């Protein structure tokens, strides 16, 4: 079946969107084999986004843990401060190739909105970003950044006024304006071809990291760790290692205030399949199948569904999934800042929290490679409020 990862994924959309998704899939497949497109993407990845990002040996964090060596893939050093730019750039170029001049995007924390706005400014595309009004309040500096970059930010008051409501509005806009408009979805989510397409644009992370660790250590890591919101930075890291049977993979979700409180975004902790935003995947829902409110200290992990390919990796036991709580992430934020001079995004701090636990239990000749998905400057207000 179309766009499936095992039983998961697919295309659960209104009929009006089916031709647009087919057009997008065709354009994406053509771009994959188009040398001009790939050269342009590689050139802008280098000179606009700042790739390759470094792989950094976290010496003091390693010594603190006293176990496996910890390496950090520095997506925090990519332009606009997170891995989001990789996907925004790829889809922006694809929109141009499809002769679409208008971009709609959704954003939770604002990182994907900022990346989309930056790419649209650079390519001369109109950019409209939907954002829940609750998120606009929590992430005011990013709202201002998007506006400075020339984007129009449209507040969404519906529902909980957060990410899922912003996605609903972005899809509604797309359905209405599909001839001129591309929907620049921000994670490995949504209907086919988005989960595959976003994975491919993010897979540069793992391709680089694999070559960099071989260069540094002459061997592959024992364990990969990445935080999982929709799942794009994790799948982008994991992809290049999928054939390396000795490399374990671990995704870290938002444990929020603890699983037992119900205030979290740990989809794998409850493992209930459902459909949200066009894809069949694990969804946090109540007994009637209504989407539950989620909670995380990090807005980027605060979403009720997970990218469908992760459920496939879970079912086939190729990857494992766990969670870190708000408090654990805040502790890891402080540790990395003080031991390595790096303020991580609170999303990434979830991965760091798990890396500290795992490295401690491993041998000194083993290697953990963590995806540091973004920088923490956007989270200063939240961290201050939690001190
Ligand atoms: C958006 C974001 C995430 C979560 O999204 P994924 O698609 O799961 O990668 C994680 N880290 C940062 C820094 C983000 O901005």
mmCIF file of C-alpha atoms and ligand atoms in Angstrom:
data_model
loop_
_atom_site.group_PDB
_atom_site.id
_atom_site.type_symbol
_atom_site.label_atom_id
_atom_site.label_comp_id
_atom_site.label_asym_id
_atom_site.label_seq_id
_atom_site.Cartn_x
_atom_site.Cartn_y
_atom_site.Cartn_z
ATOM 1 C CA UNK A 1 0.000 0.000 0.000
ATOM 2 C CA UNK A 2 1.043 3.568 -0.671
ATOM 3 C CA UNK A 3 3.516 5.132 1.737
ATOM 4 C CA UNK A 4 3.321 2.434 4.423
ATOM 5 C CA UNK A 5 5.878 1.506 7.043
ATOM 6 C CA UNK A 6 4.578 -1.929 7.945
ATOM 7 C CA UNK A 7 0.968 -1.233 8.948
ATOM 8 C CA UNK A 8 1.668 2.443 9.657
ATOM 9 C CA UNK A 9 1.692 5.638 7.633
ATOM 10 C CA UNK A 10 -0.529 5.909 4.553
ATOM 11 C CA UNK A 11 -2.664 8.752 3.330
ATOM 12 C CA UNK A 12 -5.828 9.545 5.316
ATOM 13 C CA UNK A 13 -6.896 12.817 3.730
ATOM 14 C CA UNK A 14 -9.911 14.523 2.144
ATOM 15 C CA UNK A 15 -10.235 13.754 -1.566
ATOM 16 C CA UNK A 16 -9.383 17.347 -2.533
ATOM 17 C CA UNK A 17 -5.824 16.790 -1.301
ATOM 18 C CA UNK A 18 -5.103 13.553 -3.148
ATOM 19 C CA UNK A 19 -4.022 15.237 -6.433
ATOM 20 C CA UNK A 20 -1.783 17.676 -4.513
ATOM 21 C CA UNK A 21 -0.090 14.826 -2.649
ATOM 22 C CA UNK A 22 0.412 12.951 -5.929
ATOM 23 C CA UNK A 23 1.943 16.057 -7.513
ATOM 24 C CA UNK A 24 4.239 16.468 -4.509
ATOM 25 C CA UNK A 25 5.305 12.829 -4.636
ATOM 26 C CA UNK A 26 6.095 13.090 -8.353
ATOM 27 C CA UNK A 27 8.104 16.280 -7.845
ATOM 28 C CA UNK A 28 9.990 14.745 -4.934
ATOM 29 C CA UNK A 29 10.832 11.565 -6.855
ATOM 30 C CA UNK A 30 11.988 13.619 -9.831
ATOM 31 C CA UNK A 31 14.148 15.831 -7.576
ATOM 32 C CA UNK A 32 15.862 12.802 -6.056
ATOM 33 C CA UNK A 33 17.291 11.923 -9.461
ATOM 34 C CA UNK A 34 17.789 15.478 -10.672
ATOM 35 C CA UNK A 35 21.471 16.435 -10.571
ATOM 36 C CA UNK A 36 20.701 20.179 -10.851
ATOM 37 C CA UNK A 37 18.330 20.023 -7.863
ATOM 38 C CA UNK A 38 20.771 17.981 -5.780
ATOM 39 C CA UNK A 39 23.679 20.303 -6.593
ATOM 40 C CA UNK A 40 21.609 23.360 -5.617
ATOM 41 C CA UNK A 41 20.527 21.662 -2.370
ATOM 42 C CA UNK A 42 24.106 20.698 -1.527
ATOM 43 C CA UNK A 43 25.389 24.191 -2.338
ATOM 44 C CA UNK A 44 22.778 25.956 -0.180
ATOM 45 C CA UNK A 45 23.189 23.361 2.604
ATOM 46 C CA UNK A 46 26.856 24.314 2.731
ATOM 47 C CA UNK A 47 26.671 28.078 2.235
ATOM 48 C CA UNK A 48 23.255 28.987 3.658
ATOM 49 C CA UNK A 49 22.662 26.337 6.358
ATOM 50 C CA UNK A 50 26.309 25.847 7.375
ATOM 51 C CA UNK A 51 26.682 22.116 6.702
ATOM 52 C CA UNK A 52 28.361 19.869 7.525
ATOM 53 C CA UNK A 53 27.742 20.442 11.223
ATOM 54 C CA UNK A 54 30.566 19.173 13.474
ATOM 55 C CA UNK A 55 30.655 15.933 15.437
ATOM 56 C CA UNK A 56 31.966 16.930 18.854
ATOM 57 C CA UNK A 57 33.568 14.688 21.491
ATOM 58 C CA UNK A 58 32.033 15.745 24.820
ATOM 59 C CA UNK A 59 35.095 15.023 26.954
ATOM 60 C CA UNK A 60 33.975 16.508 30.264
ATOM 61 C CA UNK A 61 30.479 15.037 30.008
ATOM 62 C CA UNK A 62 32.105 11.674 29.263
ATOM 63 C CA UNK A 63 34.375 11.983 32.322
ATOM 64 C CA UNK A 64 31.406 13.009 34.469
ATOM 65 C CA UNK A 65 29.515 9.863 33.457
ATOM 66 C CA UNK A 66 32.575 7.617 33.734
ATOM 67 C CA UNK A 67 31.461 5.186 31.033
ATOM 68 C CA UNK A 68 31.046 5.239 27.258
ATOM 69 C CA UNK A 69 32.461 8.070 25.167
ATOM 70 C CA UNK A 70 29.770 10.624 24.292
ATOM 71 C CA UNK A 71 29.795 12.366 20.919
ATOM 72 C CA UNK A 72 27.362 15.156 19.970
ATOM 73 C CA UNK A 73 26.158 15.804 16.429
ATOM 74 C CA UNK A 74 25.967 19.603 16.466
ATOM 75 C CA UNK A 75 22.698 20.406 14.682
ATOM 76 C CA UNK A 76 22.472 23.312 17.122
ATOM 77 C CA UNK A 77 25.101 24.994 14.948
ATOM 78 C CA UNK A 78 22.991 24.835 11.782
ATOM 79 C CA UNK A 79 21.445 28.101 10.547
ATOM 80 C CA UNK A 80 18.426 29.209 12.622
ATOM 81 C CA UNK A 81 19.599 26.962 15.453
ATOM 82 C CA UNK A 82 18.234 23.494 14.773
ATOM 83 C CA UNK A 83 17.994 20.637 12.268
ATOM 84 C CA UNK A 84 14.676 22.122 11.008
ATOM 85 C CA UNK A 85 16.534 24.091 8.311
ATOM 86 C CA UNK A 86 17.497 20.866 6.447
ATOM 87 C CA UNK A 87 13.870 20.021 5.707
ATOM 88 C CA UNK A 88 12.733 23.629 5.181
ATOM 89 C CA UNK A 89 15.454 24.164 2.589
ATOM 90 C CA UNK A 90 14.691 20.921 0.735
ATOM 91 C CA UNK A 91 10.947 21.576 0.604
ATOM 92 C CA UNK A 92 11.458 25.252 -0.298
ATOM 93 C CA UNK A 93 13.485 24.234 -3.343
ATOM 94 C CA UNK A 94 10.881 21.625 -4.196
ATOM 95 C CA UNK A 95 8.093 24.249 -4.009
ATOM 96 C CA UNK A 96 10.035 26.403 -6.469
ATOM 97 C CA UNK A 97 10.420 23.427 -8.779
ATOM 98 C CA UNK A 98 6.629 22.951 -8.657
ATOM 99 C CA UNK A 99 6.137 26.672 -9.447
ATOM 100 C CA UNK A 100 4.373 27.288 -6.131
ATOM 101 C CA UNK A 101 4.972 30.811 -4.899
ATOM 102 C CA UNK A 102 3.100 30.635 -1.614
ATOM 103 C CA UNK A 103 4.195 28.563 1.402
ATOM 104 C CA UNK A 104 2.078 27.664 4.405
ATOM 105 C CA UNK A 105 3.715 26.128 7.456
ATOM 106 C CA UNK A 106 2.720 25.291 11.024
ATOM 107 C CA UNK A 107 4.842 25.720 14.078
ATOM 108 C CA UNK A 108 4.750 24.808 17.769
ATOM 109 C CA UNK A 109 7.871 26.188 19.422
ATOM 110 C CA UNK A 110 8.500 28.402 16.429
ATOM 111 C CA UNK A 111 11.685 26.664 15.259
ATOM 112 C CA UNK A 112 10.117 25.239 12.130
ATOM 113 C CA UNK A 113 8.371 28.561 11.487
ATOM 114 C CA UNK A 114 11.666 30.445 11.754
ATOM 115 C CA UNK A 115 13.449 27.950 9.471
ATOM 116 C CA UNK A 116 10.615 28.167 6.906
ATOM 117 C CA UNK A 117 10.542 31.974 7.068
ATOM 118 C CA UNK A 118 14.316 32.154 6.552
ATOM 119 C CA UNK A 119 14.227 29.816 3.540
ATOM 120 C CA UNK A 120 11.247 31.666 2.016
ATOM 121 C CA UNK A 121 13.034 35.013 2.404
ATOM 122 C CA UNK A 122 16.140 33.591 0.738
ATOM 123 C CA UNK A 123 14.150 32.054 -2.144
ATOM 124 C CA UNK A 124 11.694 34.952 -2.517
ATOM 125 C CA UNK A 125 8.582 32.948 -1.590
ATOM 126 C CA UNK A 126 5.551 34.230 0.307
ATOM 127 C CA UNK A 127 5.375 32.619 3.766
ATOM 128 C CA UNK A 128 2.381 32.191 6.076
ATOM 129 C CA UNK A 129 2.929 30.451 9.399
ATOM 130 C CA UNK A 130 0.046 29.122 11.495
ATOM 131 C CA UNK A 131 0.689 29.052 15.217
ATOM 132 C CA UNK A 132 -1.542 28.429 18.217
ATOM 133 C CA UNK A 133 -2.097 31.601 20.221
ATOM 134 C CA UNK A 134 -0.978 29.762 23.382
ATOM 135 C CA UNK A 135 2.317 28.906 21.658
ATOM 136 C CA UNK A 136 2.626 32.518 20.406
ATOM 137 C CA UNK A 137 2.444 33.639 24.000
ATOM 138 C CA UNK A 138 5.008 31.046 25.177
ATOM 139 C CA UNK A 139 7.395 31.653 22.263
ATOM 140 C CA UNK A 140 7.099 35.397 21.686
ATOM 141 C CA UNK A 141 10.745 35.901 20.543
ATOM 142 C CA UNK A 142 10.304 33.373 17.722
ATOM 143 C CA UNK A 143 7.079 35.092 16.583
ATOM 144 C CA UNK A 144 9.049 38.319 16.259
ATOM 145 C CA UNK A 145 11.877 36.507 14.415
ATOM 146 C CA UNK A 146 9.435 35.115 11.842
ATOM 147 C CA UNK A 147 7.974 38.580 11.283
ATOM 148 C CA UNK A 148 11.441 40.089 10.881
ATOM 149 C CA UNK A 149 12.109 37.444 8.231
ATOM 150 C CA UNK A 150 9.067 38.675 6.311
ATOM 151 C CA UNK A 151 6.590 35.925 7.213
ATOM 152 C CA UNK A 152 2.973 36.488 8.181
ATOM 153 C CA UNK A 153 2.139 34.727 11.466
ATOM 154 C CA UNK A 154 -1.527 33.752 11.808
ATOM 155 C CA UNK A 155 -2.707 32.961 15.324
ATOM 156 C CA UNK A 156 -4.990 29.942 15.827
ATOM 157 C CA UNK A 157 -7.451 30.132 18.722
ATOM 158 C CA UNK A 158 -9.179 26.780 18.206
ATOM 159 C CA UNK A 159 -8.852 23.805 20.568
ATOM 160 C CA UNK A 160 -5.890 24.051 22.901
ATOM 161 C CA UNK A 161 -4.400 26.810 20.666
ATOM 162 C CA UNK A 162 -1.203 24.766 20.195
ATOM 163 C CA UNK A 163 0.520 22.745 17.484
ATOM 164 C CA UNK A 164 -2.235 20.293 16.533
ATOM 165 C CA UNK A 165 -4.648 23.185 16.011
ATOM 166 C CA UNK A 166 -2.065 25.054 13.913
ATOM 167 C CA UNK A 167 -1.644 21.950 11.709
ATOM 168 C CA UNK A 168 -5.429 21.768 11.224
ATOM 169 C CA UNK A 169 -5.462 25.377 9.995
ATOM 170 C CA UNK A 170 -2.442 24.907 7.724
ATOM 171 C CA UNK A 171 -4.122 21.887 6.090
ATOM 172 C CA UNK A 172 -7.356 23.887 5.690
ATOM 173 C CA UNK A 173 -5.454 26.710 3.965
ATOM 174 C CA UNK A 174 -3.674 24.214 1.721
ATOM 175 C CA UNK A 175 -6.926 22.562 0.637
ATOM 176 C CA UNK A 176 -8.313 25.986 -0.299
ATOM 177 C CA UNK A 177 -5.245 27.343 -2.129
ATOM 178 C CA UNK A 178 -3.643 24.168 -3.395
ATOM 179 C CA UNK A 179 -2.899 25.475 -6.921
ATOM 180 C CA UNK A 180 -0.509 28.192 -5.753
ATOM 181 C CA UNK A 181 0.499 26.837 -2.369
ATOM 182 C CA UNK A 182 2.894 24.274 -0.934
ATOM 183 C CA UNK A 183 2.403 23.017 2.623
ATOM 184 C CA UNK A 184 5.850 22.905 4.213
ATOM 185 C CA UNK A 185 5.250 20.330 6.959
ATOM 186 C CA UNK A 186 7.880 20.409 9.679
ATOM 187 C CA UNK A 187 8.380 16.825 10.822
ATOM 188 C CA UNK A 188 8.346 13.215 9.576
ATOM 189 C CA UNK A 189 4.574 13.166 10.003
ATOM 190 C CA UNK A 190 1.382 13.617 8.073
ATOM 191 C CA UNK A 191 0.168 11.821 4.933
ATOM 192 C CA UNK A 192 2.475 10.177 2.418
ATOM 193 C CA UNK A 193 4.828 11.412 0.930
ATOM 194 C CA UNK A 194 5.705 13.700 3.890
ATOM 195 C CA UNK A 195 7.194 11.118 6.294
ATOM 196 C CA UNK A 196 9.473 9.748 3.554
ATOM 197 C CA UNK A 197 10.312 13.145 2.090
ATOM 198 C CA UNK A 198 11.143 14.776 5.427
ATOM 199 C CA UNK A 199 13.254 11.744 6.390
ATOM 200 C CA UNK A 200 15.233 12.061 3.157
ATOM 201 C CA UNK A 201 15.885 15.781 3.667
ATOM 202 C CA UNK A 202 16.994 15.096 7.268
ATOM 203 C CA UNK A 203 19.075 12.008 6.465
ATOM 204 C CA UNK A 204 22.053 14.282 5.811
ATOM 205 C CA UNK A 205 22.483 14.273 9.622
ATOM 206 C CA UNK A 206 23.213 10.547 9.779
ATOM 207 C CA UNK A 207 25.210 10.461 6.545
ATOM 208 C CA UNK A 208 27.559 13.101 7.931
ATOM 209 C CA UNK A 209 27.660 11.643 11.457
ATOM 210 C CA UNK A 210 28.485 8.140 10.185
ATOM 211 C CA UNK A 211 31.444 9.411 8.141
ATOM 212 C CA UNK A 212 32.586 11.688 10.998
ATOM 213 C CA UNK A 213 32.593 8.971 13.665
ATOM 214 C CA UNK A 214 34.453 6.596 11.329
ATOM 215 C CA UNK A 215 36.985 9.345 10.798
ATOM 216 C CA UNK A 216 37.353 10.099 14.527
ATOM 217 C CA UNK A 217 37.207 6.576 16.007
ATOM 218 C CA UNK A 218 37.720 4.237 13.036
ATOM 219 C CA UNK A 219 34.569 2.441 14.121
ATOM 220 C CA UNK A 220 30.815 2.853 14.356
ATOM 221 C CA UNK A 221 29.076 3.901 17.582
ATOM 222 C CA UNK A 222 27.366 1.345 19.825
ATOM 223 C CA UNK A 223 24.310 3.485 20.437
ATOM 224 C CA UNK A 224 22.521 6.395 18.747
ATOM 225 C CA UNK A 225 20.249 8.611 20.851
ATOM 226 C CA UNK A 226 17.868 11.324 19.630
ATOM 227 C CA UNK A 227 14.794 13.056 21.022
ATOM 228 C CA UNK A 228 11.479 12.303 19.296
ATOM 229 C CA UNK A 229 8.766 14.900 18.763
ATOM 230 C CA UNK A 230 7.360 14.142 15.338
ATOM 231 C CA UNK A 231 10.550 12.204 14.835
ATOM 232 C CA UNK A 232 12.453 14.029 12.083
ATOM 233 C CA UNK A 233 15.820 14.608 13.760
ATOM 234 C CA UNK A 234 15.809 11.032 15.079
ATOM 235 C CA UNK A 235 14.937 9.415 11.745
ATOM 236 C CA UNK A 236 17.435 11.730 10.038
ATOM 237 C CA UNK A 237 20.186 10.388 12.294
ATOM 238 C CA UNK A 238 19.038 6.740 12.278
ATOM 239 C CA UNK A 239 18.576 6.375 8.525
ATOM 240 C CA UNK A 240 22.232 6.066 7.506
ATOM 241 C CA UNK A 241 22.841 3.387 10.162
ATOM 242 C CA UNK A 242 19.854 1.186 9.324
ATOM 243 C CA UNK A 243 22.045 -1.545 7.824
ATOM 244 C CA UNK A 244 24.541 -1.494 10.709
ATOM 245 C CA UNK A 245 23.122 -4.265 12.867
ATOM 246 C CA UNK A 246 25.543 -3.587 15.752
ATOM 247 C CA UNK A 247 24.468 0.045 16.106
ATOM 248 C CA UNK A 248 21.543 0.307 18.542
ATOM 249 C CA UNK A 249 19.046 3.175 18.197
ATOM 250 C CA UNK A 250 17.089 4.867 20.930
ATOM 251 C CA UNK A 251 14.422 7.568 20.675
ATOM 252 C CA UNK A 252 13.568 9.717 23.707
ATOM 253 C CA UNK A 253 10.078 11.173 24.091
ATOM 254 C CA UNK A 254 8.730 13.772 26.485
ATOM 255 C CA UNK A 255 7.824 12.184 29.815
ATOM 256 C CA UNK A 256 6.458 15.541 31.011
ATOM 257 C CA UNK A 257 5.343 15.434 34.635
ATOM 258 C CA UNK A 258 5.477 11.612 34.606
ATOM 259 C CA UNK A 259 3.506 8.955 32.699
ATOM 260 C CA UNK A 260 1.172 8.266 35.636
ATOM 261 C CA UNK A 261 0.017 11.926 35.695
ATOM 262 C CA UNK A 262 -1.218 11.706 32.092
ATOM 263 C CA UNK A 263 0.616 14.992 31.443
ATOM 264 C CA UNK A 264 3.245 13.893 28.927
ATOM 265 C CA UNK A 265 3.783 13.230 25.226
ATOM 266 C CA UNK A 266 5.189 9.665 25.436
ATOM 267 C CA UNK A 267 3.297 7.950 22.627
ATOM 268 C CA UNK A 268 5.272 4.699 22.959
ATOM 269 C CA UNK A 269 4.561 4.472 26.676
ATOM 270 C CA UNK A 270 0.880 3.916 25.858
ATOM 271 C CA UNK A 271 1.226 2.495 22.313
ATOM 272 C CA UNK A 272 -2.304 3.040 20.939
ATOM 273 C CA UNK A 273 -2.700 3.208 17.170
ATOM 274 C CA UNK A 274 -4.931 5.828 15.574
ATOM 275 C CA UNK A 275 -5.089 8.399 12.798
ATOM 276 C CA UNK A 276 -3.997 12.005 13.250
ATOM 277 C CA UNK A 277 -3.248 14.557 10.523
ATOM 278 C CA UNK A 278 -3.431 12.067 7.686
ATOM 279 C CA UNK A 279 -1.292 9.225 9.014
ATOM 280 C CA UNK A 280 -1.904 5.962 10.904
ATOM 281 C CA UNK A 281 0.471 5.836 13.850
ATOM 282 C CA UNK A 282 0.633 5.817 17.656
ATOM 283 C CA UNK A 283 -1.617 8.581 18.995
ATOM 284 C CA UNK A 284 -2.311 9.701 22.551
ATOM 285 C CA UNK A 285 -6.092 9.452 22.807
ATOM 286 C CA UNK A 286 -8.854 8.898 25.320
ATOM 287 C CA UNK A 287 -11.150 5.850 25.384
ATOM 288 C CA UNK A 288 -13.401 7.436 22.756
ATOM 289 C CA UNK A 289 -10.461 8.007 20.406
ATOM 290 C CA UNK A 290 -10.421 11.771 21.040
ATOM 291 C CA UNK A 291 -6.950 13.318 20.844
ATOM 292 C CA UNK A 292 -5.567 13.989 24.319
ATOM 293 C CA UNK A 293 -3.912 17.157 25.522
ATOM 294 C CA UNK A 294 -0.190 16.608 25.846
ATOM 295 C CA UNK A 295 2.388 18.253 28.067
ATOM 296 C CA UNK A 296 6.105 18.850 27.861
ATOM 297 C CA UNK A 297 8.461 21.553 29.093
ATOM 298 C CA UNK A 298 9.762 21.551 25.503
ATOM 299 C CA UNK A 299 7.205 22.753 22.954
ATOM 300 C CA UNK A 300 8.935 20.803 20.153
ATOM 301 C CA UNK A 301 8.131 17.420 21.739
ATOM 302 C CA UNK A 302 4.597 18.371 22.763
ATOM 303 C CA UNK A 303 2.463 16.554 20.145
ATOM 304 C CA UNK A 304 -0.032 13.673 20.410
ATOM 305 C CA UNK A 305 1.225 11.583 17.452
ATOM 306 C CA UNK A 306 4.618 10.272 16.367
ATOM 307 C CA UNK A 307 6.022 9.817 12.866
ATOM 308 C CA UNK A 308 4.805 6.438 11.498
ATOM 309 C CA UNK A 309 8.233 5.087 10.557
ATOM 310 C CA UNK A 310 9.213 5.142 14.232
ATOM 311 C CA UNK A 311 6.319 2.820 15.048
ATOM 312 C CA UNK A 312 7.628 0.467 12.376
ATOM 313 C CA UNK A 313 11.162 0.608 13.849
ATOM 314 C CA UNK A 314 9.611 -0.115 17.257
ATOM 315 C CA UNK A 315 7.493 -3.046 15.998
ATOM 316 C CA UNK A 316 10.458 -4.598 14.214
ATOM 317 C CA UNK A 317 12.655 -3.938 17.283
ATOM 318 C CA UNK A 318 15.210 -2.065 15.200
ATOM 319 C CA UNK A 319 14.908 0.946 17.523
ATOM 320 C CA UNK A 320 13.888 1.345 21.168
ATOM 321 C CA UNK A 321 11.911 4.219 22.692
ATOM 322 C CA UNK A 322 11.957 5.660 26.165
ATOM 323 C CA UNK A 323 11.216 9.027 27.762
ATOM 324 C CA UNK A 324 12.771 11.692 29.949
ATOM 325 C CA UNK A 325 10.661 13.823 32.288
ATOM 326 C CA UNK A 326 10.630 17.639 32.384
ATOM 327 C CA UNK A 327 12.831 17.591 35.486
ATOM 328 C CA UNK A 328 15.348 15.194 33.939
ATOM 329 C CA UNK A 329 15.560 17.358 30.821
ATOM 330 C CA UNK A 330 16.080 20.525 32.891
ATOM 331 C CA UNK A 331 18.877 18.786 34.859
ATOM 332 C CA UNK A 332 20.520 17.653 31.620
ATOM 333 C CA UNK A 333 20.214 21.208 30.249
ATOM 334 C CA UNK A 334 22.201 22.474 33.249
ATOM 335 C CA UNK A 335 24.776 19.656 33.043
ATOM 336 C CA UNK A 336 25.585 20.164 29.372
ATOM 337 C CA UNK A 337 25.746 23.939 29.804
ATOM 338 C CA UNK A 338 28.177 23.732 32.716
ATOM 339 C CA UNK A 339 30.320 20.806 31.558
ATOM 340 C CA UNK A 340 30.585 21.574 27.851
ATOM 341 C CA UNK A 341 29.681 25.246 27.359
ATOM 342 C CA UNK A 342 26.715 24.334 25.181
ATOM 343 C CA UNK A 343 23.134 25.433 25.952
ATOM 344 C CA UNK A 344 21.017 22.666 24.385
ATOM 345 C CA UNK A 345 17.422 23.078 23.252
ATOM 346 C CA UNK A 346 15.115 21.585 25.891
ATOM 347 C CA UNK A 347 14.072 19.022 23.258
ATOM 348 C CA UNK A 348 17.681 17.935 22.813
ATOM 349 C CA UNK A 349 18.152 17.936 26.599
ATOM 350 C CA UNK A 350 15.809 14.915 26.716
ATOM 351 C CA UNK A 351 18.327 12.995 24.596
ATOM 352 C CA UNK A 352 21.197 14.212 26.776
ATOM 353 C CA UNK A 353 19.383 13.048 29.926
ATOM 354 C CA UNK A 354 19.101 9.526 28.518
ATOM 355 C CA UNK A 355 22.689 9.589 27.205
ATOM 356 C CA UNK A 356 23.965 10.335 30.724
ATOM 357 C CA UNK A 357 22.075 7.315 32.102
ATOM 358 C CA UNK A 358 23.156 4.959 29.329
ATOM 359 C CA UNK A 359 26.810 6.031 29.121
ATOM 360 C CA UNK A 360 27.193 5.397 32.860
ATOM 361 C CA UNK A 361 26.135 1.788 32.413
ATOM 362 C CA UNK A 362 28.451 1.190 29.446
ATOM 363 C CA UNK A 363 32.166 0.415 29.108
ATOM 364 C CA UNK A 364 34.763 3.113 28.456
ATOM 365 C CA UNK A 365 35.617 1.632 25.073
ATOM 366 C CA UNK A 366 32.024 2.021 23.905
ATOM 367 C CA UNK A 367 30.560 5.018 22.038
ATOM 368 C CA UNK A 368 27.249 6.858 22.336
ATOM 369 C CA UNK A 369 26.372 9.325 19.568
ATOM 370 C CA UNK A 370 23.699 11.856 20.519
ATOM 371 C CA UNK A 371 21.903 14.150 18.110
ATOM 372 C CA UNK A 372 22.009 17.642 19.611
ATOM 373 C CA UNK A 373 19.010 18.748 17.568
ATOM 374 C CA UNK A 374 19.041 22.429 18.495
ATOM 375 C CA UNK A 375 20.387 25.241 20.648
ATOM 376 C CA UNK A 376 18.778 26.449 23.832
ATOM 377 C CA UNK A 377 18.625 30.202 23.367
ATOM 378 C CA UNK A 378 14.902 29.972 22.566
ATOM 379 C CA UNK A 379 14.304 28.261 25.935
ATOM 380 C CA UNK A 380 15.874 30.746 28.323
ATOM 381 C CA UNK A 381 12.486 32.056 29.530
ATOM 382 C CA UNK A 382 11.263 28.523 30.256
ATOM 383 C CA UNK A 383 14.466 27.550 32.042
ATOM 384 C CA UNK A 384 14.368 30.736 34.141
ATOM 385 C CA UNK A 385 10.747 30.098 35.095
ATOM 386 C CA UNK A 386 11.657 26.561 36.238
ATOM 387 C CA UNK A 387 14.596 27.497 38.456
HETATM 388 C C1 LIG B 1 11.221 20.688 16.442
HETATM 389 C C2 LIG B 1 12.344 20.228 17.263
HETATM 390 C C3 LIG B 1 12.413 18.893 17.733
HETATM 391 C C4 LIG B 1 11.336 17.889 17.540
HETATM 392 O O1 LIG B 1 11.039 17.575 16.225
HETATM 393 P P1 LIG B 1 11.480 16.221 15.529
HETATM 394 O O2 LIG B 1 10.725 16.237 14.250
HETATM 395 O O3 LIG B 1 11.095 15.094 16.426
HETATM 396 O O4 LIG B 1 12.938 16.285 15.332
HETATM 397 C C5 LIG B 1 13.546 18.511 18.439
HETATM 398 N N1 LIG B 1 14.549 19.381 18.699
HETATM 399 C C6 LIG B 1 14.495 20.666 18.275
HETATM 400 C C7 LIG B 1 15.636 21.574 18.608
HETATM 401 C C8 LIG B 1 13.411 21.119 17.545
HETATM 402 O O5 LIG B 1 13.382 22.397 17.135
#
